Short mmCIF file of C-alpha atoms in Angstrom, two decimals:
data_model
loop_
_atom_site.label_atom_id
_atom_site.label_comp_id
_atom_site.label_asym_id
_atom_site.label_seq_id
_atom_site.Cartn_x
_atom_site.Cartn_y
_atom_site.Cartn_z
CA MET A 1 14.36 -47.69 -17.21
CA LYS A 2 14.46 -43.87 -17.47
CA HIS A 3 11.41 -41.94 -17.73
CA ASP A 4 11.27 -38.44 -19.31
CA ASP A 5 8.39 -37.37 -17.49
CA ALA A 6 9.04 -35.76 -14.41
CA PRO A 7 7.58 -37.57 -11.51
CA ILE A 8 4.22 -37.02 -10.02
CA LEU A 9 5.82 -36.50 -6.53
CA SER A 10 8.84 -35.46 -5.37
CA PRO A 11 10.35 -35.99 -2.06
CA GLY A 12 9.69 -33.12 0.53
CA GLN A 13 7.43 -31.19 -3.06
CA ASP A 14 4.37 -30.44 -0.53
CA ASN A 15 6.81 -29.79 3.20
CA ALA A 16 6.33 -27.07 5.46
CA GLN A 17 9.84 -25.29 7.45
CA VAL A 18 8.94 -24.60 10.96
CA LEU A 19 10.80 -24.53 13.86
CA GLY A 20 13.51 -26.23 12.00
CA MET A 21 11.44 -28.89 11.12
CA ASP A 22 11.07 -30.01 7.69
CA PHE A 23 7.60 -31.97 7.54
CA HIS A 24 5.03 -32.90 5.02
CA HIS A 25 1.63 -31.04 5.60
CA PRO A 26 -0.97 -32.15 6.35
CA VAL A 27 0.42 -35.75 7.41
CA PHE A 28 2.78 -34.76 10.36
CA PRO A 29 0.23 -32.48 12.07
CA LEU A 30 -2.90 -34.46 11.81
CA SER A 31 -0.84 -37.53 12.78
CA ALA A 32 0.06 -36.27 15.90
CA LEU A 33 -3.33 -34.94 16.14
CA ALA A 34 -4.69 -38.16 15.77
CA ILE A 35 -2.02 -39.94 17.97
CA LEU A 36 -2.73 -37.65 21.14
CA ALA A 37 -6.16 -37.61 20.60
CA PHE A 38 -6.32 -41.74 20.80
CA ILE A 39 -3.89 -41.75 23.78
CA LEU A 40 -6.25 -39.54 25.43
CA TYR A 41 -9.24 -41.78 24.98
CA ALA A 42 -7.49 -44.69 26.21
CA LEU A 43 -6.02 -42.94 29.18
CA ILE A 44 -9.13 -41.58 30.30
CA TYR A 45 -11.57 -44.17 29.24
CA PRO A 46 -9.13 -47.13 29.09
CA ASP A 47 -12.29 -50.11 29.58
CA ALA A 48 -14.29 -48.44 27.29
CA ALA A 49 -11.21 -47.71 24.51
CA ASN A 50 -10.00 -51.90 25.14
CA SER A 51 -13.96 -52.72 24.65
CA HIS A 52 -14.65 -50.60 21.77
CA LEU A 53 -11.75 -51.68 19.92
CA THR A 54 -11.15 -55.33 20.75
CA ALA A 55 -15.01 -55.51 19.42
CA ALA A 56 -13.83 -53.63 15.95
CA ARG A 57 -11.04 -56.20 16.17
CA GLY A 58 -13.27 -58.99 16.82
CA TRP A 59 -15.60 -57.92 14.18
CA SER A 60 -12.78 -57.41 11.56
CA ILE A 61 -11.51 -61.14 12.02
CA GLU A 62 -15.13 -62.52 12.41
CA TYR A 63 -16.73 -61.51 9.57
CA PHE A 64 -13.13 -60.83 7.30
CA ASP A 65 -11.39 -64.26 8.26
CA TRP A 66 -11.56 -65.20 3.94
CA LEU A 67 -10.28 -61.87 2.68
CA PHE A 68 -7.33 -61.96 5.01
CA MET A 69 -6.74 -65.43 4.10
CA ILE A 70 -7.25 -65.13 0.48
CA ALA A 71 -5.12 -62.17 0.45
CA GLY A 72 -2.04 -63.87 2.68
CA ASN A 73 -2.16 -66.82 -0.14
CA LEU A 74 -1.88 -64.18 -3.04
CA PHE A 75 0.73 -62.52 -1.61
CA VAL A 76 2.94 -65.60 -0.84
CA LEU A 77 2.15 -66.70 -4.88
CA LEU A 78 2.98 -63.61 -6.62
CA CYS A 79 6.11 -63.46 -4.86
CA LEU A 80 7.09 -66.92 -5.89
CA ALA A 81 6.07 -65.57 -9.15
CA LEU A 82 8.34 -62.78 -9.37
CA ILE A 83 10.95 -64.66 -8.36
CA ALA A 84 10.66 -67.25 -11.40
CA MET A 85 9.59 -64.19 -13.82
CA PRO A 86 11.79 -62.48 -16.33
CA VAL A 87 11.22 -59.21 -13.95
CA GLY A 88 12.97 -60.60 -11.70
CA ARG A 89 16.35 -59.51 -13.18
CA ILE A 90 15.20 -55.64 -12.84
CA ARG A 91 17.04 -53.58 -10.44
CA LEU A 92 15.98 -51.43 -7.72
CA GLY A 93 17.18 -48.11 -8.71
CA GLY A 94 18.05 -49.56 -12.45
CA SER A 95 20.77 -51.12 -14.11
CA GLN A 96 23.73 -49.10 -12.85
CA ALA A 97 23.04 -48.96 -9.25
CA ARG A 98 24.56 -51.44 -6.30
CA PRO A 99 23.57 -52.14 -2.70
CA GLU A 100 24.97 -49.83 0.16
CA TYR A 101 24.92 -52.91 2.80
CA SER A 102 26.88 -55.62 2.64
CA THR A 103 24.31 -58.70 2.26
CA THR A 104 24.97 -59.87 6.02
CA SER A 105 24.14 -56.60 7.34
CA TRP A 106 20.99 -56.36 4.89
CA PHE A 107 19.64 -59.15 6.07
CA ALA A 108 20.42 -58.75 9.75
CA MET A 109 18.29 -55.13 9.35
CA LEU A 110 15.47 -56.53 7.73
CA PHE A 111 15.25 -59.89 9.58
CA ALA A 112 15.82 -57.77 13.41
CA ALA A 113 12.92 -55.42 11.80
CA GLY A 114 10.56 -57.88 10.84
CA MET A 115 10.03 -60.36 13.45
CA GLY A 116 13.28 -60.99 15.76
CA ILE A 117 11.68 -59.98 19.12
CA GLY A 118 8.55 -62.27 18.53
CA LEU A 119 10.80 -65.20 17.68
CA MET A 120 11.79 -64.73 21.06
CA PHE A 121 8.77 -65.14 22.98
CA TRP A 122 6.45 -67.53 20.73
CA SER A 123 9.36 -69.96 19.01
CA VAL A 124 8.74 -71.61 22.63
CA ALA A 125 5.44 -70.11 23.78
CA GLU A 126 3.34 -71.45 20.56
CA PRO A 127 4.10 -74.85 19.77
CA VAL A 128 3.61 -76.02 23.14
CA ALA A 129 0.37 -73.99 23.89
CA TYR A 130 -0.81 -75.42 20.50
CA TYR A 131 0.61 -79.36 22.01
CA THR A 132 -1.36 -78.54 25.37
CA ASP A 133 -4.82 -76.88 24.11
CA TRP A 134 -3.81 -73.97 25.72
CA TYR A 135 -6.01 -71.91 23.47
CA GLY A 136 -7.70 -74.50 20.70
CA THR A 137 -5.61 -76.85 18.34
CA PRO A 138 -4.62 -76.44 14.77
CA LEU A 139 -7.56 -78.16 12.60
CA ASN A 140 -8.48 -79.78 16.06
CA ALA A 141 -5.73 -81.92 16.16
CA GLU A 142 -5.85 -84.36 19.32
CA ALA A 143 -3.66 -82.32 22.21
CA ARG A 144 -0.66 -84.04 23.76
CA THR A 145 -0.33 -86.93 20.76
CA PRO A 146 2.64 -87.32 17.99
CA ALA A 147 -0.04 -85.74 15.87
CA GLY A 148 -0.79 -82.98 18.14
CA ALA A 149 3.05 -82.00 18.24
CA SER A 150 3.15 -82.38 14.37
CA ALA A 151 0.46 -80.12 14.04
CA ALA A 152 1.86 -77.54 16.90
CA ILE A 153 4.66 -77.39 15.07
CA GLY A 154 3.59 -77.40 11.79
CA ALA A 155 0.76 -74.24 12.82
CA THR A 156 3.94 -72.63 14.53
CA MET A 157 5.78 -72.52 11.26
CA PHE A 158 3.08 -71.07 9.00
CA HIS A 159 2.00 -68.57 11.15
CA TRP A 160 5.96 -67.31 10.65
CA GLY A 161 6.99 -68.82 7.45
CA LEU A 162 6.36 -67.46 3.83
CA HIS A 163 2.82 -66.08 4.93
CA PRO A 164 3.94 -63.32 6.84
CA TRP A 165 7.58 -62.38 4.85
CA ALA A 166 5.51 -62.64 1.53
CA ILE A 167 3.10 -59.38 2.90
CA TYR A 168 6.41 -57.43 3.97
CA GLY A 169 7.89 -58.44 0.81
CA VAL A 170 5.00 -57.06 -1.53
CA VAL A 171 4.86 -53.76 0.55
CA GLY A 172 8.63 -53.21 0.71
CA LEU A 173 9.13 -54.30 -3.08
CA SER A 174 6.45 -51.84 -3.69
CA LEU A 175 8.08 -48.94 -2.00
CA ALA A 176 11.52 -49.67 -3.20
CA PHE A 177 10.54 -49.82 -6.89
CA PHE A 178 8.42 -46.91 -6.98
CA ALA A 179 10.80 -44.87 -5.01
CA TYR A 180 13.89 -45.87 -6.92
CA ASN A 181 12.83 -46.67 -10.39
CA ARG A 182 10.19 -43.61 -10.59
CA GLY A 183 11.67 -41.60 -8.70
CA LEU A 184 8.64 -41.05 -6.08
CA PRO A 185 9.31 -40.25 -2.45
CA LEU A 186 9.64 -43.38 -0.37
CA THR A 187 6.15 -43.25 1.29
CA LEU A 188 2.74 -45.60 0.91
CA ARG A 189 1.09 -42.98 -1.40
CA SER A 190 3.53 -43.53 -3.89
CA ALA A 191 2.95 -46.94 -4.84
CA PHE A 192 -0.73 -45.61 -6.12
CA THR A 193 0.07 -43.88 -9.00
CA PRO A 194 -0.47 -46.46 -11.33
CA ILE A 195 -4.06 -46.31 -10.16
CA LEU A 196 -3.99 -43.04 -8.73
CA GLY A 197 -2.20 -40.48 -11.04
CA GLU A 198 -1.94 -36.86 -9.72
CA ARG A 199 -4.72 -37.67 -6.89
CA VAL A 200 -1.88 -38.83 -4.39
CA ARG A 201 -1.29 -35.56 -3.76
CA GLY A 202 -4.57 -35.15 -2.46
CA TRP A 203 -6.34 -36.84 0.34
CA PHE A 204 -6.28 -39.78 -1.27
CA GLY A 205 -2.54 -39.87 -0.23
CA HIS A 206 -3.18 -38.16 2.95
CA VAL A 207 -5.11 -41.08 4.39
CA ILE A 208 -2.80 -43.62 3.29
CA ASP A 209 0.12 -42.16 5.11
CA ILE A 210 -1.88 -41.16 8.01
CA VAL A 211 -2.91 -44.40 8.61
CA ALA A 212 0.38 -46.07 8.18
CA VAL A 213 1.71 -43.49 10.97
CA LEU A 214 -0.85 -44.47 13.10
CA ALA A 215 -0.72 -48.30 12.65
CA THR A 216 3.25 -48.23 12.60
CA ILE A 217 3.49 -46.17 16.11
CA PHE A 218 0.57 -48.11 17.46
CA GLY A 219 2.41 -51.36 16.87
CA LEU A 220 5.67 -50.31 18.34
CA ALA A 221 4.31 -48.43 21.43
CA THR A 222 2.26 -51.72 22.18
CA SER A 223 5.22 -53.79 21.57
CA LEU A 224 7.26 -51.58 23.72
CA GLY A 225 4.83 -51.85 26.23
CA PHE A 226 4.21 -55.31 26.60
CA GLY A 227 8.08 -56.09 25.71
CA ALA A 228 8.88 -54.41 29.29
CA SER A 229 6.17 -55.95 31.15
CA GLN A 230 8.07 -59.53 29.61
CA ALA A 231 11.16 -58.15 30.21
CA ALA A 232 10.41 -57.39 33.97
CA GLY A 233 8.48 -60.65 34.34
CA GLY A 234 11.95 -62.47 33.03
CA LEU A 235 14.49 -60.57 35.57
CA ASN A 236 12.13 -61.43 38.14
CA TYR A 237 12.05 -65.23 37.23
CA LEU A 238 15.91 -65.41 37.13
CA PHE A 239 16.74 -62.66 39.69
CA GLY A 240 14.32 -62.32 41.89
CA VAL A 241 13.86 -58.32 40.87
CA PRO A 242 10.83 -56.82 41.17
CA ASN A 243 8.37 -56.87 38.69
CA THR A 244 6.49 -53.61 39.20
CA ILE A 245 5.57 -50.69 37.26
CA GLY A 246 8.72 -49.28 38.28
CA THR A 247 10.51 -51.90 36.88
CA GLN A 248 8.80 -51.58 33.57
CA LEU A 249 9.23 -47.99 33.05
CA ALA A 250 12.98 -48.49 33.58
CA ILE A 251 13.02 -50.94 31.27
CA ILE A 252 10.87 -48.65 28.40
CA VAL A 253 13.42 -45.18 29.53
CA VAL A 254 16.64 -47.31 28.66
CA VAL A 255 15.71 -49.09 25.59
CA THR A 256 14.27 -45.43 24.18
CA ALA A 257 17.68 -44.06 25.22
CA VAL A 258 19.89 -46.28 23.85
CA ALA A 259 17.09 -46.09 20.61
CA LEU A 260 17.23 -42.41 20.55
CA PHE A 261 21.27 -42.88 19.92
CA SER A 262 20.68 -45.30 17.35
CA VAL A 263 18.21 -43.03 15.77
CA TRP A 264 20.36 -40.05 16.14
CA ARG A 265 23.40 -41.69 14.33
CA GLY A 266 21.27 -43.04 11.48
CA ILE A 267 21.04 -46.54 9.76
CA ASP A 268 25.16 -47.13 9.19
CA GLY A 269 25.72 -45.56 13.06
CA GLY A 270 22.93 -47.01 14.79
CA VAL A 271 20.53 -49.38 12.98
CA LYS A 272 22.95 -51.75 11.12
CA LEU A 273 25.26 -51.49 14.32
CA PHE A 274 22.64 -53.08 16.66
CA SER A 275 21.60 -55.30 13.96
CA ASN A 276 24.78 -56.92 13.00
CA ILE A 277 24.64 -57.54 17.31
CA ASN A 278 21.47 -58.61 17.21
CA MET A 279 22.87 -60.91 14.59
CA VAL A 280 25.99 -63.17 16.80
CA ILE A 281 23.93 -62.89 20.24
CA ALA A 282 21.18 -64.72 18.46
CA LEU A 283 23.29 -67.11 16.18
CA GLY A 284 25.03 -68.16 19.78
CA LEU A 285 22.16 -68.93 21.55
CA LEU A 286 20.80 -70.73 19.12
CA THR A 287 24.29 -72.88 18.55
CA PHE A 288 24.27 -73.32 22.33
CA VAL A 289 20.49 -74.68 22.33
CA LEU A 290 21.03 -76.86 19.49
CA VAL A 291 24.42 -78.63 21.08
CA THR A 292 23.11 -78.83 24.37
CA GLY A 293 20.13 -80.39 23.30
CA GLY A 294 21.79 -82.77 21.25
CA VAL A 295 22.74 -82.41 17.27
CA LEU A 296 21.10 -85.30 16.20
CA LEU A 297 18.02 -84.55 17.85
CA PHE A 298 18.08 -81.25 16.18
CA VAL A 299 18.40 -82.94 12.89
CA ASN A 300 15.63 -85.09 13.48
CA ASN A 301 13.88 -82.09 15.23
CA LEU A 302 14.65 -80.65 11.46
CA TRP A 303 13.54 -83.18 9.16
CA SER A 304 10.05 -83.03 11.45
CA THR A 305 9.47 -79.20 11.43
CA ALA A 306 9.98 -79.13 7.56
CA LEU A 307 7.57 -81.95 6.94
CA ALA A 308 4.87 -80.80 9.33
CA TYR A 309 4.88 -77.17 7.62
CA ALA A 310 4.91 -78.68 4.20
CA SER A 311 1.87 -81.09 5.06
CA HIS A 312 0.03 -78.77 6.90
CA ILE A 313 0.70 -75.69 4.76
CA VAL A 314 -2.19 -76.45 2.33
CA PRO A 315 -5.28 -77.13 5.05
CA LEU A 316 -3.74 -74.34 7.08
CA SER A 317 -4.24 -72.23 4.25
CA ASN A 318 -7.63 -72.94 3.42
CA TRP A 319 -10.72 -70.62 4.74
CA PHE A 320 -13.68 -73.03 4.03
CA GLY A 321 -15.50 -75.56 6.16
CA ARG A 322 -13.37 -74.67 9.10
CA ASP A 323 -14.26 -76.42 12.19
CA ASP A 324 -11.23 -75.52 14.43
CA THR A 325 -12.79 -71.87 14.78
CA THR A 326 -11.66 -71.08 18.12
CA TRP A 327 -8.42 -71.56 17.01
CA TYR A 328 -8.30 -70.52 13.61
CA HIS A 329 -9.62 -66.68 14.39
CA GLY A 330 -7.59 -66.51 17.68
CA TRP A 331 -4.63 -67.68 16.34
CA THR A 332 -4.36 -67.32 12.29
CA VAL A 333 -6.35 -64.73 11.42
CA PHE A 334 -5.50 -62.63 14.05
CA TYR A 335 -1.91 -62.81 13.09
CA TRP A 336 -2.40 -62.06 9.52
CA ALA A 337 -3.98 -58.76 10.71
CA TRP A 338 -1.59 -58.48 12.75
CA TRP A 339 1.27 -58.91 10.26
CA ILE A 340 -0.87 -56.76 7.16
CA SER A 341 -0.86 -54.01 10.13
CA TRP A 342 2.36 -53.64 10.79
CA SER A 343 3.69 -53.98 6.96
CA PRO A 344 3.86 -50.32 6.24
CA PHE A 345 6.79 -50.25 9.39
CA VAL A 346 8.52 -53.08 8.11
CA GLY A 347 8.17 -52.89 4.24
CA MET A 348 9.45 -49.15 4.20
CA PHE A 349 12.49 -49.95 6.45
CA ILE A 350 13.16 -52.77 4.04
CA ALA A 351 12.72 -50.42 1.05
CA ARG A 352 15.11 -48.50 2.70
CA VAL A 353 18.10 -50.61 3.03
CA SER A 354 17.63 -52.59 -0.42
CA ARG A 355 18.39 -50.09 -3.23
CA GLY A 356 20.68 -51.74 -5.71
CA ARG A 357 19.21 -55.23 -5.34
CA THR A 358 17.41 -57.00 -8.05
CA VAL A 359 13.95 -57.91 -7.68
CA ARG A 360 14.67 -61.36 -7.29
CA GLU A 361 17.54 -60.94 -5.21
CA PHE A 362 14.99 -58.91 -2.60
CA LEU A 363 12.36 -61.16 -2.94
CA ILE A 364 14.86 -64.46 -2.33
CA ALA A 365 16.36 -62.38 0.76
CA VAL A 366 12.96 -61.48 2.36
CA LEU A 367 10.83 -64.70 1.98
CA VAL A 368 12.87 -67.34 1.38
CA VAL A 369 15.80 -66.71 3.32
CA PRO A 370 14.09 -65.98 6.76
CA THR A 371 11.42 -69.13 6.20
CA LEU A 372 14.39 -71.40 6.34
CA VAL A 373 15.89 -69.46 9.37
CA THR A 374 12.68 -69.42 11.02
CA LEU A 375 12.55 -73.63 10.43
CA VAL A 376 16.08 -73.26 11.63
CA TRP A 377 15.19 -71.51 15.07
CA MET A 378 12.43 -73.18 15.52
CA SER A 379 13.58 -76.54 15.36
CA VAL A 380 15.88 -75.79 17.99
CA PHE A 381 13.61 -73.84 20.32
CA GLY A 382 10.42 -74.90 19.51
CA GLY A 383 11.53 -78.55 19.22
CA THR A 384 13.07 -78.32 22.30
CA ALA A 385 10.00 -76.81 24.31
CA LEU A 386 7.61 -79.76 22.23
CA ASP A 387 10.67 -82.29 24.08
CA GLN A 388 10.65 -81.25 27.42
CA SER A 389 6.88 -80.81 27.52
CA ALA A 390 5.93 -83.95 25.89
CA ALA A 391 8.47 -85.68 28.26
CA GLY A 392 6.77 -84.44 31.35
CA VAL A 393 9.67 -81.97 32.14
CA GLY A 394 9.76 -79.00 34.24
CA ALA A 395 7.32 -76.42 34.02
CA LEU A 396 6.06 -76.55 29.96
CA ALA A 397 5.52 -80.14 31.28
CA ASP A 398 1.95 -78.44 32.13
CA GLY A 399 1.58 -76.35 29.67
CA ILE A 400 2.07 -72.48 29.21
CA SER A 401 1.04 -70.46 32.36
CA ASP A 402 2.83 -67.02 31.27
CA VAL A 403 4.36 -66.21 27.63
CA SER A 404 6.94 -64.00 28.87
CA LEU A 405 8.48 -67.21 30.97
CA ALA A 406 8.36 -69.51 28.16
CA MET A 407 11.65 -69.14 26.91
CA PHE A 408 13.09 -68.72 30.63
CA GLN A 409 11.37 -72.17 31.40
CA MET A 410 13.07 -73.72 29.02
CA LEU A 411 16.17 -72.84 28.96
CA GLU A 412 16.10 -73.90 32.76
CA HIS A 413 16.62 -77.42 32.07
CA LEU A 414 19.75 -76.90 30.05
CA PRO A 415 23.44 -76.50 31.45
CA LEU A 416 24.49 -72.54 32.02
CA THR A 417 21.04 -71.69 32.79
CA THR A 418 21.86 -68.08 33.95
CA LEU A 419 23.92 -67.20 31.37
CA THR A 420 22.03 -68.26 28.73
CA SER A 421 19.10 -66.67 30.00
CA SER A 422 21.06 -63.26 30.69
CA LEU A 423 21.74 -63.67 27.20
CA ALA A 424 18.11 -64.27 25.99
CA ILE A 425 16.90 -60.86 27.51
CA LEU A 426 19.72 -59.06 26.22
CA LEU A 427 18.41 -60.03 23.11
CA VAL A 428 14.99 -59.13 23.93
CA LEU A 429 16.36 -55.55 24.76
CA ILE A 430 18.26 -55.43 21.52
CA PHE A 431 15.18 -56.78 19.86
CA PHE A 432 13.12 -53.93 21.14
CA ILE A 433 15.74 -51.35 20.26
CA THR A 434 16.36 -52.17 16.82
CA SER A 435 12.49 -51.96 16.05
CA SER A 436 12.33 -48.38 17.68
CA ASP A 437 14.80 -46.93 16.01
CA SER A 438 13.85 -48.34 12.33
CA GLY A 439 10.63 -47.69 13.34
CA SER A 440 11.51 -44.04 14.23
CA LEU A 441 12.85 -43.69 10.96
CA VAL A 442 10.15 -45.22 9.23
CA ILE A 443 7.71 -42.74 10.60
CA ASP A 444 9.94 -40.13 9.58
CA ASN A 445 10.14 -40.97 6.63
CA ILE A 446 6.56 -40.42 5.99
CA THR A 447 5.91 -37.52 7.91
CA ALA A 448 8.72 -35.72 5.91
CA GLY A 449 7.24 -36.49 2.55
CA GLY A 450 9.25 -39.04 1.63
CA LYS A 451 12.58 -36.91 2.37
CA THR A 452 15.20 -39.40 3.76
CA ASP A 453 17.66 -36.14 4.98
CA ALA A 454 14.78 -34.83 7.24
CA PRO A 455 16.38 -33.18 10.58
CA ARG A 456 17.76 -35.43 13.33
CA GLY A 457 15.64 -33.47 15.87
CA GLN A 458 11.93 -35.09 13.71
CA ARG A 459 13.51 -39.08 13.88
CA VAL A 460 14.38 -38.27 17.86
CA PHE A 461 10.39 -36.92 18.61
CA TRP A 462 8.82 -39.80 17.26
CA ALA A 463 11.49 -42.12 18.93
CA VAL A 464 10.72 -40.49 22.34
CA LEU A 465 6.89 -40.38 21.59
CA GLU A 466 6.43 -44.27 21.19
CA GLY A 467 8.09 -44.82 24.56
CA VAL A 468 6.29 -42.12 25.88
CA ILE A 469 3.22 -43.47 25.08
CA ALA A 470 3.73 -46.87 26.21
CA GLY A 471 5.27 -45.32 29.29
CA ILE A 472 2.07 -42.91 29.99
CA LEU A 473 -0.40 -46.01 29.25
CA LEU A 474 1.31 -48.77 31.21
CA TYR A 475 1.36 -46.44 33.90
CA GLY A 476 -1.85 -44.83 33.67
CA GLY A 477 -4.23 -47.76 32.22
CA GLY A 478 -2.15 -50.81 32.43
CA SER A 479 -2.52 -53.97 30.38
CA THR A 480 -5.90 -52.55 29.35
CA ALA A 481 -4.84 -49.26 27.78
CA LEU A 482 -1.87 -51.31 25.83
CA GLY A 483 -4.62 -54.15 24.98
CA ALA A 484 -6.82 -51.66 23.59
CA LEU A 485 -3.89 -49.77 21.90
CA GLN A 486 -3.24 -53.48 20.20
CA ALA A 487 -6.41 -53.73 19.51
CA GLY A 488 -6.56 -50.55 17.37
CA ALA A 489 -3.00 -51.59 15.70
CA VAL A 490 -4.65 -54.94 14.39
CA ALA A 491 -8.00 -53.49 13.41
CA THR A 492 -6.14 -51.53 10.87
CA GLY A 493 -5.31 -55.00 9.31
CA LEU A 494 -8.23 -54.63 7.78
CA PRO A 495 -8.20 -51.27 5.64
CA PHE A 496 -4.51 -51.99 4.79
CA THR A 497 -5.54 -55.92 3.29
CA LEU A 498 -7.33 -53.53 0.80
CA VAL A 499 -4.24 -51.23 0.62
CA LEU A 500 -2.17 -54.31 0.32
CA LEU A 501 -3.66 -55.81 -2.88
CA GLY A 502 -3.98 -52.39 -4.57
CA MET A 503 -0.35 -52.25 -3.84
CA ALA A 504 0.25 -55.31 -5.26
CA PHE A 505 -1.57 -54.67 -8.62
CA CYS A 506 0.47 -51.61 -9.02
CA LEU A 507 3.84 -53.30 -8.66
CA VAL A 508 2.52 -55.94 -11.64
CA LYS A 509 1.76 -53.17 -13.71
CA GLY A 510 4.97 -51.00 -12.73
CA LEU A 511 6.88 -54.12 -13.23
CA ARG A 512 5.71 -54.60 -16.33
CA GLU A 513 6.03 -51.67 -17.91
CA GLU A 514 9.83 -51.48 -16.62
CA GLN A 515 10.33 -55.17 -18.36
CA ARG A 516 8.54 -53.56 -21.87
CA GLY A 517 10.70 -50.96 -21.73
CA LEU A 518 14.37 -52.14 -21.03
CA ALA A 519 13.20 -54.70 -23.87
CA ALA A 520 12.64 -51.52 -26.06
CA ALA A 521 15.58 -49.75 -24.93
CA LYS A 522 17.57 -52.86 -25.80
CA LEU A 523 16.41 -52.67 -29.20
CA ALA A 524 16.64 -49.48 -29.94
#
């Protein structure tokens, strides 16, 4: 559908060109200043920053748990409805648009950016944590029982299945539709033109984009910092490499250096390449664990995981009268706030690589396929870990001692431990690289006013800044400063929940207008 009226915004419309850079004024400078101020605060007063931001996170989770849960459920229902509705035939970019990337590369990129790194750690640690009552059990299921095992794997799938991907799907589809079908810049503010109109060019739009930048870079820097600690722990566990601040900083430097190479080469030469490598290694590791653990056991675990997910999704989605508050707030609501705070980054990156897909194709690939892949992944890794814990095999029999070591403790009792654990570390590092470079592209996109061809130096700036933030906070404030950064990122989940609800409304309104326009064009 073509719109005769010129768009309210165009990419780079309010940009400034300074010292060879091409950035949006005031989003770029205000974002940079806010990041600098926050880092100085967390570095100089790490304990106070951690205390204040943890309190803010706890307040939002305790008093607005109902809002997070209602929003998550609505996003799942909306995505499923859009798949079934006639608007599913609308093509992102118009009827003549065609996909820029093969389906395999497309899926590899969106999955790696979405949650690949988290699955590496939590697919083993999370079900064992629930089963052994590490920090509460889902629905107060009795720990270390068959019912407890079913609740554990069902709750893990609940946290990594339809709900988080629906959050990403709503954001990604909204950004892609308004950018490719309405000719607006690929920034978050563009999705609000149906209700804000010309005001998206003003401070309403500025605030939306700036908060998106802060949430993205804080989330990425937190993951990089904690991930370096986890990777160093794995190297120490396997090869005796000292888990010191020097080792962790070296990992950050290596990851950032490779991410810079990827960012410099862009999506085709960098992100797509590493995402495809990710997929090959992940598939190889998955197949190895599946075969060595037993194909029949996998089939049984696949069935039991699917059944547990189906039987627990409704009670776990309920927010009324929950008596498992410790677990519910500490896990589910925290996850929902975390996924929402990450949604600007993941949603925009998915939108960036999805031009030419239909709405139905987009949502099936973003919602249904990742859930099925996660089901298989959890059945292999989570199922194997639960079997070991229940049978009293290895360290997992005693529960979770260190989340970063859970995957390696599980692999220790399978053949070729050194090889598979080394592949796991490599996979973790490459996942970090793809998250860093895709995040840098997204932040650059927002701060360049929606331009996708801004100078390479700007992308490099954001990639370097992610590594510098993680390294400085890790060196200067340790886990306390990183904890403050993480709490700050999660706390942004509350205001962004309202942003996402508004975005969903605008998406439905825009799609219905597009469908009416296409129908009228056929009759003309």
